mmCIF file of C-alpha atoms in Angstrom:
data_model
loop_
_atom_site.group_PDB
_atom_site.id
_atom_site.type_symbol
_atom_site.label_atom_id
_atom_site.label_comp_id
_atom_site.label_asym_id
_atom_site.label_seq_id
_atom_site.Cartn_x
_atom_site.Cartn_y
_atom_site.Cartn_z
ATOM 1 C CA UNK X 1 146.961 38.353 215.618
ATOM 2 C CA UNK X 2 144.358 38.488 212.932
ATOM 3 C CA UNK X 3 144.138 36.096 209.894
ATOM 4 C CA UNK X 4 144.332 37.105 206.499
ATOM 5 C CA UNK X 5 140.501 37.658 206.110
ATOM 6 C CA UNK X 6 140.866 40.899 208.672
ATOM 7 C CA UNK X 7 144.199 41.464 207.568
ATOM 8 C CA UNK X 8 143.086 42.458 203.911
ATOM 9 C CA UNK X 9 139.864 44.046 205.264
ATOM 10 C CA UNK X 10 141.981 46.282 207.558
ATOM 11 C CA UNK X 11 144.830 47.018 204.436
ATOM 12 C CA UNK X 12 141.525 47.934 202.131
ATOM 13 C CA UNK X 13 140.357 50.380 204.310
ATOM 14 C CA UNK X 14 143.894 52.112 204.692
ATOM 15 C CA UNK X 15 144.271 52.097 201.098
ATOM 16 C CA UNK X 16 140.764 52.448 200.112
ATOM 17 C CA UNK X 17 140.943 50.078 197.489
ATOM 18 C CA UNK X 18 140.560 46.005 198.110
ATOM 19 C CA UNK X 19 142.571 45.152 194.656
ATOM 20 C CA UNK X 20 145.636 46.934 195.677
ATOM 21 C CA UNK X 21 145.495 45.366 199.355
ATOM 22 C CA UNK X 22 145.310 41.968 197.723
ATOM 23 C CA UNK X 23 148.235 42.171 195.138
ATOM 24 C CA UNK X 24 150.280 43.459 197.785
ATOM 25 C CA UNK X 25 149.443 40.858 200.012
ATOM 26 C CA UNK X 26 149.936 38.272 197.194
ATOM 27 C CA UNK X 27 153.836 39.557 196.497
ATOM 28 C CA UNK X 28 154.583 39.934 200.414
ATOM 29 C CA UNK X 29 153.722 35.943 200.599
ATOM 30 C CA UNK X 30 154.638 35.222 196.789
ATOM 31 C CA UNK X 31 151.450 33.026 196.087
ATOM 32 C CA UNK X 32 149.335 33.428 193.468
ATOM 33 C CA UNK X 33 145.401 34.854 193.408
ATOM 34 C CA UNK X 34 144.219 31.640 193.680
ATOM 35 C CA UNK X 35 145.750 31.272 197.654
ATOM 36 C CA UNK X 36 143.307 33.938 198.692
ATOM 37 C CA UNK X 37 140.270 31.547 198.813
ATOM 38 C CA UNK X 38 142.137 28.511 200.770
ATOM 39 C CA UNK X 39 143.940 30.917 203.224
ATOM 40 C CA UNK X 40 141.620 32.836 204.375
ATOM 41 C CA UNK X 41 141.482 31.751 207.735
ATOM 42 C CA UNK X 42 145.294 31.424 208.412
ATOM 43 C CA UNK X 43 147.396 33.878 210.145
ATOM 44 C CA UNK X 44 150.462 35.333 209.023
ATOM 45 C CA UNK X 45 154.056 34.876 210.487
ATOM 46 C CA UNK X 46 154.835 37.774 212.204
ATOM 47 C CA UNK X 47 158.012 38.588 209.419
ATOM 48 C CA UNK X 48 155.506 38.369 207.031
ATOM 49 C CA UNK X 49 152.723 40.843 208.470
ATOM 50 C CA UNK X 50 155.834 43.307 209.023
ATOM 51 C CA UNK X 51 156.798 43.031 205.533
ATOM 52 C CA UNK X 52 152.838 43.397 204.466
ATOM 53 C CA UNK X 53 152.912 46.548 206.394
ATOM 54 C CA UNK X 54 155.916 47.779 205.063
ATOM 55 C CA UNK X 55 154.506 47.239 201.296
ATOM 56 C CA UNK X 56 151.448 49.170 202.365
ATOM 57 C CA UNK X 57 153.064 51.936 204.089
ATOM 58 C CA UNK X 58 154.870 52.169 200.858
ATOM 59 C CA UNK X 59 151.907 52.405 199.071
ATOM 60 C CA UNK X 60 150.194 55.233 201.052
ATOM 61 C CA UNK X 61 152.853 57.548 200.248
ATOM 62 C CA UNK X 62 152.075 57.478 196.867
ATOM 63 C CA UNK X 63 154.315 54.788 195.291
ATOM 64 C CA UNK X 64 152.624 52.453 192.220
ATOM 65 C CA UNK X 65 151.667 49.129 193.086
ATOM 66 C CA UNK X 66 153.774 48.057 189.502
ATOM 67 C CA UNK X 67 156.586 49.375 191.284
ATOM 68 C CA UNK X 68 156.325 47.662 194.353
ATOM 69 C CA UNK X 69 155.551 44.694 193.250
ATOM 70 C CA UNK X 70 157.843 44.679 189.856
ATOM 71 C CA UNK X 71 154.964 43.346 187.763
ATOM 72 C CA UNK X 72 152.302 44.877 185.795
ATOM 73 C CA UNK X 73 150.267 42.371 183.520
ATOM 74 C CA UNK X 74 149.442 43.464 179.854
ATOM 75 C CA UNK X 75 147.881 42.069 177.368
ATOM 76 C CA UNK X 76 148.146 38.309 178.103
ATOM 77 C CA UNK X 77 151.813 38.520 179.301
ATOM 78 C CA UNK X 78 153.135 39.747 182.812
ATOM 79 C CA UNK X 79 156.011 42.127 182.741
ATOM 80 C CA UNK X 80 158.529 43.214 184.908
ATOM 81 C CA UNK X 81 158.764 46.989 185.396
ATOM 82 C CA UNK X 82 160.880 49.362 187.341
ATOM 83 C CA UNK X 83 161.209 53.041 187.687
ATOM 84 C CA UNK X 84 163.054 53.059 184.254
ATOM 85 C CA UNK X 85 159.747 52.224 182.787
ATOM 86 C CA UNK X 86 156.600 53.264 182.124
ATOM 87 C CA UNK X 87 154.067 51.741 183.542
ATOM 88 C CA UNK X 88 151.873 49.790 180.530
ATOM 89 C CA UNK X 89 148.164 50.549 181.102
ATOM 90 C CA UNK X 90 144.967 48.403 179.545
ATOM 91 C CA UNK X 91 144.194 51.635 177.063
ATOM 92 C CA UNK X 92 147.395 50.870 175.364
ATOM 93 C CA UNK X 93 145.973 47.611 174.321
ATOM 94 C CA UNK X 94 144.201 48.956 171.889
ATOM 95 C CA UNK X 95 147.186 49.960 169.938
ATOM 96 C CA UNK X 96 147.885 46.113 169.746
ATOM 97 C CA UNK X 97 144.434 45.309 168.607
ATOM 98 C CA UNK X 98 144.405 48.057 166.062
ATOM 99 C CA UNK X 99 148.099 46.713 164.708
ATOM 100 C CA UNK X 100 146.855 42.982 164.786
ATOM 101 C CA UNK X 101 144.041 43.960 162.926
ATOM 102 C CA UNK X 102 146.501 45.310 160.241
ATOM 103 C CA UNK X 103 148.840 42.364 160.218
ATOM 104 C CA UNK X 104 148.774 38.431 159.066
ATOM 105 C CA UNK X 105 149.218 36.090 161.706
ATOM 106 C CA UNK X 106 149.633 33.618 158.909
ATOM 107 C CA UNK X 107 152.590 35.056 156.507
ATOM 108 C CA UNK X 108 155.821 37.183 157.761
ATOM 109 C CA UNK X 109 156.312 40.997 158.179
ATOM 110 C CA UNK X 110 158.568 43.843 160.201
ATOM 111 C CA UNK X 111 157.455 45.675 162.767
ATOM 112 C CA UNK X 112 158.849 48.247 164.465
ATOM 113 C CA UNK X 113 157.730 49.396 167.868
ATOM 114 C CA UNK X 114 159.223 52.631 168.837
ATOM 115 C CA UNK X 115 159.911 53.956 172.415
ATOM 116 C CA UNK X 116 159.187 50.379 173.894
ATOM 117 C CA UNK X 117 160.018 51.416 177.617
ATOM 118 C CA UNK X 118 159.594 47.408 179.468
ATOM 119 C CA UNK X 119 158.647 46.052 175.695
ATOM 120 C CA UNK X 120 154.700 45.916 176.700
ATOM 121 C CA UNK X 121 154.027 46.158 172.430
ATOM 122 C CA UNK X 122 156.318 44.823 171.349
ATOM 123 C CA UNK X 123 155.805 41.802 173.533
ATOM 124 C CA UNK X 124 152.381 41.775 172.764
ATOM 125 C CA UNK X 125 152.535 41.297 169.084
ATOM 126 C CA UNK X 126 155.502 39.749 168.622
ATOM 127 C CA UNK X 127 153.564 36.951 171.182
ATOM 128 C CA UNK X 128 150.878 36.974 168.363
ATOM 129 C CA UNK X 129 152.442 37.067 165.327
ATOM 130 C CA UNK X 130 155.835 34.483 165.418
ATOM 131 C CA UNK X 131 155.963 34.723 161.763
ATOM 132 C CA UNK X 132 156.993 38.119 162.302
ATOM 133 C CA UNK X 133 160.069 40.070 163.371
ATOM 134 C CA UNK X 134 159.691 43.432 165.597
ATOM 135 C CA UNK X 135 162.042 45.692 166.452
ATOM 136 C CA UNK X 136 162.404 47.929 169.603
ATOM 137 C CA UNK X 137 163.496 50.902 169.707
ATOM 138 C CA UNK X 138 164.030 53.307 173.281
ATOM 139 C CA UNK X 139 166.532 55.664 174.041
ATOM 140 C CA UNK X 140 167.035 54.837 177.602
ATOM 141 C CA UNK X 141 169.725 51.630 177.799
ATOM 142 C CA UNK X 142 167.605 51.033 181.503
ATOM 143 C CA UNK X 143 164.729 50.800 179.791
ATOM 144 C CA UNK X 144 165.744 48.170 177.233
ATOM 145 C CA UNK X 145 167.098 45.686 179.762
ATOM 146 C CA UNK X 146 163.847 45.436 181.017
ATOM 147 C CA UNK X 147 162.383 45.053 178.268
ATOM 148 C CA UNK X 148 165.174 42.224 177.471
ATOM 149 C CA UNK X 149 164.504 40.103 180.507
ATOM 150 C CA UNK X 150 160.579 39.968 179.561
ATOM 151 C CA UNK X 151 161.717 38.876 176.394
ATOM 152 C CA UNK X 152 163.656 36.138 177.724
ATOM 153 C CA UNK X 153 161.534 35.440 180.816
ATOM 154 C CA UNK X 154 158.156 34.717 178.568
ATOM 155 C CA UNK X 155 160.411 33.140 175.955
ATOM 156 C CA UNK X 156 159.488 35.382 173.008
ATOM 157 C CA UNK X 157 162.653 35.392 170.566
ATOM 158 C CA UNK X 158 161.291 37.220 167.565
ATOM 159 C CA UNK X 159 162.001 40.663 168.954
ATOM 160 C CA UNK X 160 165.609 42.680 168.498
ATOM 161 C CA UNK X 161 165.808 45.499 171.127
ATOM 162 C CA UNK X 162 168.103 48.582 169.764
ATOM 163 C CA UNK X 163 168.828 51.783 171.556
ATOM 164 C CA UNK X 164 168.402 54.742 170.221
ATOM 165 C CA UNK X 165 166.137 58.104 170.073
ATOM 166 C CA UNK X 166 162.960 56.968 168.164
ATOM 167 C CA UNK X 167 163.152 55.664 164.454
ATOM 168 C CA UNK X 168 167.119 56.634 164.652
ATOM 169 C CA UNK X 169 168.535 53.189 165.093
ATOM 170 C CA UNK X 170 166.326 51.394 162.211
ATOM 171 C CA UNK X 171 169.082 52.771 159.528
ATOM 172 C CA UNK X 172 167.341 52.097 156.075
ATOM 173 C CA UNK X 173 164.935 48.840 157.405
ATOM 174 C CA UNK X 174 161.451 49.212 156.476
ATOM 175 C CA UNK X 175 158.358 47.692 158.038
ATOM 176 C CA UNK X 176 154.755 46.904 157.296
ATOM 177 C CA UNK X 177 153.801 48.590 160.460
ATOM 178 C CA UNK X 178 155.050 50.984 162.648
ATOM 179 C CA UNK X 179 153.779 51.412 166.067
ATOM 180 C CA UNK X 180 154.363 53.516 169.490
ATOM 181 C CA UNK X 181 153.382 54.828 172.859
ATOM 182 C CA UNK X 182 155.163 57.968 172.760
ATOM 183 C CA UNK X 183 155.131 60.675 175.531
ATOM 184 C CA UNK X 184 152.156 62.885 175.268
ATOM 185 C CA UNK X 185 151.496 64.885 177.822
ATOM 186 C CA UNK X 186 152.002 68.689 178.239
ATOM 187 C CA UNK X 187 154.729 69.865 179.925
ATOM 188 C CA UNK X 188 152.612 72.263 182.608
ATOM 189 C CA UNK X 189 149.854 69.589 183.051
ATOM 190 C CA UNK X 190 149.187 69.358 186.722
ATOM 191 C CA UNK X 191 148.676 65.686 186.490
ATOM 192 C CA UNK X 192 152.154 64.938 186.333
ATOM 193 C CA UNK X 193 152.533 66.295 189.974
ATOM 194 C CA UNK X 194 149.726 63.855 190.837
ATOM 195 C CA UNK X 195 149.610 59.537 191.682
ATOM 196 C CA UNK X 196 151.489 57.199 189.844
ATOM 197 C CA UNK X 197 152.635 59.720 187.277
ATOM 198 C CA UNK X 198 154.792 61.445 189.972
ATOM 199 C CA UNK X 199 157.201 58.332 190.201
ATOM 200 C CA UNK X 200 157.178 57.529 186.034
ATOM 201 C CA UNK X 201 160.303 58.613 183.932
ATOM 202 C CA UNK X 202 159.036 62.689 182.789
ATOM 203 C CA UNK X 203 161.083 61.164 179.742
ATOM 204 C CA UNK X 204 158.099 58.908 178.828
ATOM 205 C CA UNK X 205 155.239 61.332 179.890
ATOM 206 C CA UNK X 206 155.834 64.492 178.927
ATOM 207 C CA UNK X 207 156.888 66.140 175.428
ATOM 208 C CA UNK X 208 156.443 69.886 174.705
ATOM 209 C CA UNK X 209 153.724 72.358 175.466
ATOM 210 C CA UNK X 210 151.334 70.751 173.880
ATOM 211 C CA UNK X 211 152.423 67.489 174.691
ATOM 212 C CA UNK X 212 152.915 66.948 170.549
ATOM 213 C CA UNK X 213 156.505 67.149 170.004
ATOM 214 C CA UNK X 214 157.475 63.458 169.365
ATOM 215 C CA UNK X 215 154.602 62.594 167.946
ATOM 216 C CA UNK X 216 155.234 65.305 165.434
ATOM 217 C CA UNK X 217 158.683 63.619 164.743
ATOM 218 C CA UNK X 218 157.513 59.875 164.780
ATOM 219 C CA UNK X 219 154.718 61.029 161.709
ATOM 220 C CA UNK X 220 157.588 62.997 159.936
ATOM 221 C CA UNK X 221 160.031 60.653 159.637
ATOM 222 C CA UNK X 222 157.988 57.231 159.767
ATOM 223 C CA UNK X 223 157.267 57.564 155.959
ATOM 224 C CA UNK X 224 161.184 56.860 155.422
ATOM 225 C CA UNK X 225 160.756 53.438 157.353
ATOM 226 C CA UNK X 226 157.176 52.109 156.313
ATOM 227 C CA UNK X 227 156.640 49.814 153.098
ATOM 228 C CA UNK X 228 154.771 50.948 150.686
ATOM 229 C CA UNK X 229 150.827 50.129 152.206
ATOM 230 C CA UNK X 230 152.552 50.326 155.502
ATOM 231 C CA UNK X 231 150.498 51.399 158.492
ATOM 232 C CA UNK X 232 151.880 54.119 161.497
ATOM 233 C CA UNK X 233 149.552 54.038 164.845
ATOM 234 C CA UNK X 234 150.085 55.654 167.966
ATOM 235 C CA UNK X 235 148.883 56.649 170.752
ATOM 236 C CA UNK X 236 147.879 59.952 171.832
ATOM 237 C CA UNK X 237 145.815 61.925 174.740
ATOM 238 C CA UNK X 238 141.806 61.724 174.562
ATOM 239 C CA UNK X 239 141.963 65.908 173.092
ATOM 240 C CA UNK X 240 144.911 65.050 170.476
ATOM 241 C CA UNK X 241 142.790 63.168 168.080
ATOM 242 C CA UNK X 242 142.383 65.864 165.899
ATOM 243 C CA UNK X 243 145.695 67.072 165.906
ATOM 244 C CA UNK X 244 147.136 63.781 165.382
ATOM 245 C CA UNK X 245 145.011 63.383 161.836
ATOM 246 C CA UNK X 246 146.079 67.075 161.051
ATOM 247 C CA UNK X 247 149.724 65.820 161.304
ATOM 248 C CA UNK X 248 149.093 62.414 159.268
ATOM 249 C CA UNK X 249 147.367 64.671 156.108
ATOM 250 C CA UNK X 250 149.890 67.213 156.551
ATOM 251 C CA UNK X 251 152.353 64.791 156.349
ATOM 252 C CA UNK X 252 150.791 63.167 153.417
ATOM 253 C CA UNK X 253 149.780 59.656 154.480
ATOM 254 C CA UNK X 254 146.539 58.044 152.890
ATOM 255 C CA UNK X 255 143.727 56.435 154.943
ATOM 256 C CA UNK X 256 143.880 58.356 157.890
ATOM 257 C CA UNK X 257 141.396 57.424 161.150
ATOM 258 C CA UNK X 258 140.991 58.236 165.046
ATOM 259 C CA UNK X 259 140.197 55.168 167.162
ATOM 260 C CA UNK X 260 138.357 55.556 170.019
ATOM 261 C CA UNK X 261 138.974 53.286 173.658
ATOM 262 C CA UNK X 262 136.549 51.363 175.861
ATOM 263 C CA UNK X 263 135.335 55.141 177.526
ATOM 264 C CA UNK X 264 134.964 56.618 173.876
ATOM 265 C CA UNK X 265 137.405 59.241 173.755
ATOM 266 C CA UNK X 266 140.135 59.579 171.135
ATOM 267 C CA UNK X 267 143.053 57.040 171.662
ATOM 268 C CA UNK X 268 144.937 56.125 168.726
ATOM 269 C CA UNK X 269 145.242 57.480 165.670
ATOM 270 C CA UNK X 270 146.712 55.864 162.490
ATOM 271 C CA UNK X 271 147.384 55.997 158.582
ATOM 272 C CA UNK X 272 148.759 54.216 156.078
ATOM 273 C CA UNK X 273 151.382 55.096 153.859
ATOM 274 C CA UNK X 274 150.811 55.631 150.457
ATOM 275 C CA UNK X 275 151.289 52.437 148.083
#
């Protein structure tokens, strides 16, 4: 029987990637990264092998690691996802460094974060900010329990998780900042058919022909739940940057701006509303 060493080598090549071969390995024998470099030499019980193959096998027909595994790690937190969520991706950390970057960790504010899916924002600043409150928003009840159990799993107790479609269940509450992940892809792209994107909620993906629909309705209602000086960001595809600003002038905010990720395309866009 071969040891791990050959094992892993033999899973990379079936996958074709070495970093998926070891996290699956990791969550077949529930040790952490660091077990790699002391094990190396040790073979597997034979339940254990079967269940490594089994994992892979999974993987080869398509299915996300994050799903396998039930863990995705964001920011500096790792959360627990399932098919009711989106999976949270590192461009999306941008949106937290853009908020942070908007926000006192030193005196207390709202937040909202809207469409939360497993809470991967809302986690994330709530975990920097514990002056501050944020609120959740998603429509999908499935969604929110996940997002629930990372609360209470990492111990973060400043966050109130309401259902609801979008800014719907924040009644008359107003924030300092307002931020989301909302769907954003079109409807006929062919990429949805494609990888990981085939097992995500279409819910979270997709949204309208030009993949602008609720980010049309998250700019034209935010204004009704942002203080005065308050700040909107959200994320958006790489070709939606300037659509997104046409929408934040149109809609009459003040200070409006295009960030770009790590591969310098259009990410997030943002503005503020006006004092």
């Amino acid at each position: 029987m071969p040891d791990v060493r050959h094992l892993l080598a033999d899973a990379a090549r079936q996958l074709g990637d070495r970093a998926e071969a070891e996290l699956l390995l990791l969550h077949a024998v529930q040790q952490s990264r660091s077990w790699l470099f002391t094990h190396a030499d040790d073979v597997l019980d034979r339940d254990v092998q079967t269940a490594y193959a089994e994992l892979l096998e999974r993987r080869a027909r398509g299915e996300p690691v994050a799903y396998i595994t039930g863990l995705r790690g964001f920011w500096s937190l790792d959360l627990e996802v399932t098919p009711a969520t989106l999976i949270p991706r590192p461009e999306t950390e941008l949106l937290v460094e853009l908020a942070l970057e908007h926000l006192s960790r030193d005196s207390a504010c709202a937040v909202a974060d809207l469409g939360t899916g497993s809470g991967a924002v809302a986690l994330a600043l709530a975990s920097e900010l514990p002056l501050c409150r944020v609120t959740a928003t998603d429509a999908s009840a499935a969604a929110l329990e996940v997002a629930r159990r990372n609360a209470a799993r990492l111990g973060i107790d400043n966050v109130a998780f309401v259902q609801g479609d979008w800014m719907a269940p924040l009644g008359d509450a107003r924030f300092e900042l307002i931020a989301s992940n909302p769907p954003y892809i079109e409807l006929d792209d062919a990429h949805l058919a494609r990888g990981d994107l085939r097992f995500e909620p279409a819910t979270a993906l997709a949204s309208g022909r030009d993949g602008l629909d609720d980010i049309r309705r998250i700019v034209a209602s935010a204004r009704e739940h942002l203080a005065p000086g308050g700040w909107l960001l959200f994320e958006h595809g790489w070709n939606q940057g300037e659509a997104a600003r046409a929408l934040l002038h149109q809609a009459g905010y003040d200070d409006v701006f295009t960030a770009q990720d790590l591969e310098q395309r259009d990410r997030v866009s943002g503005a503020r509303n006006p004092a």
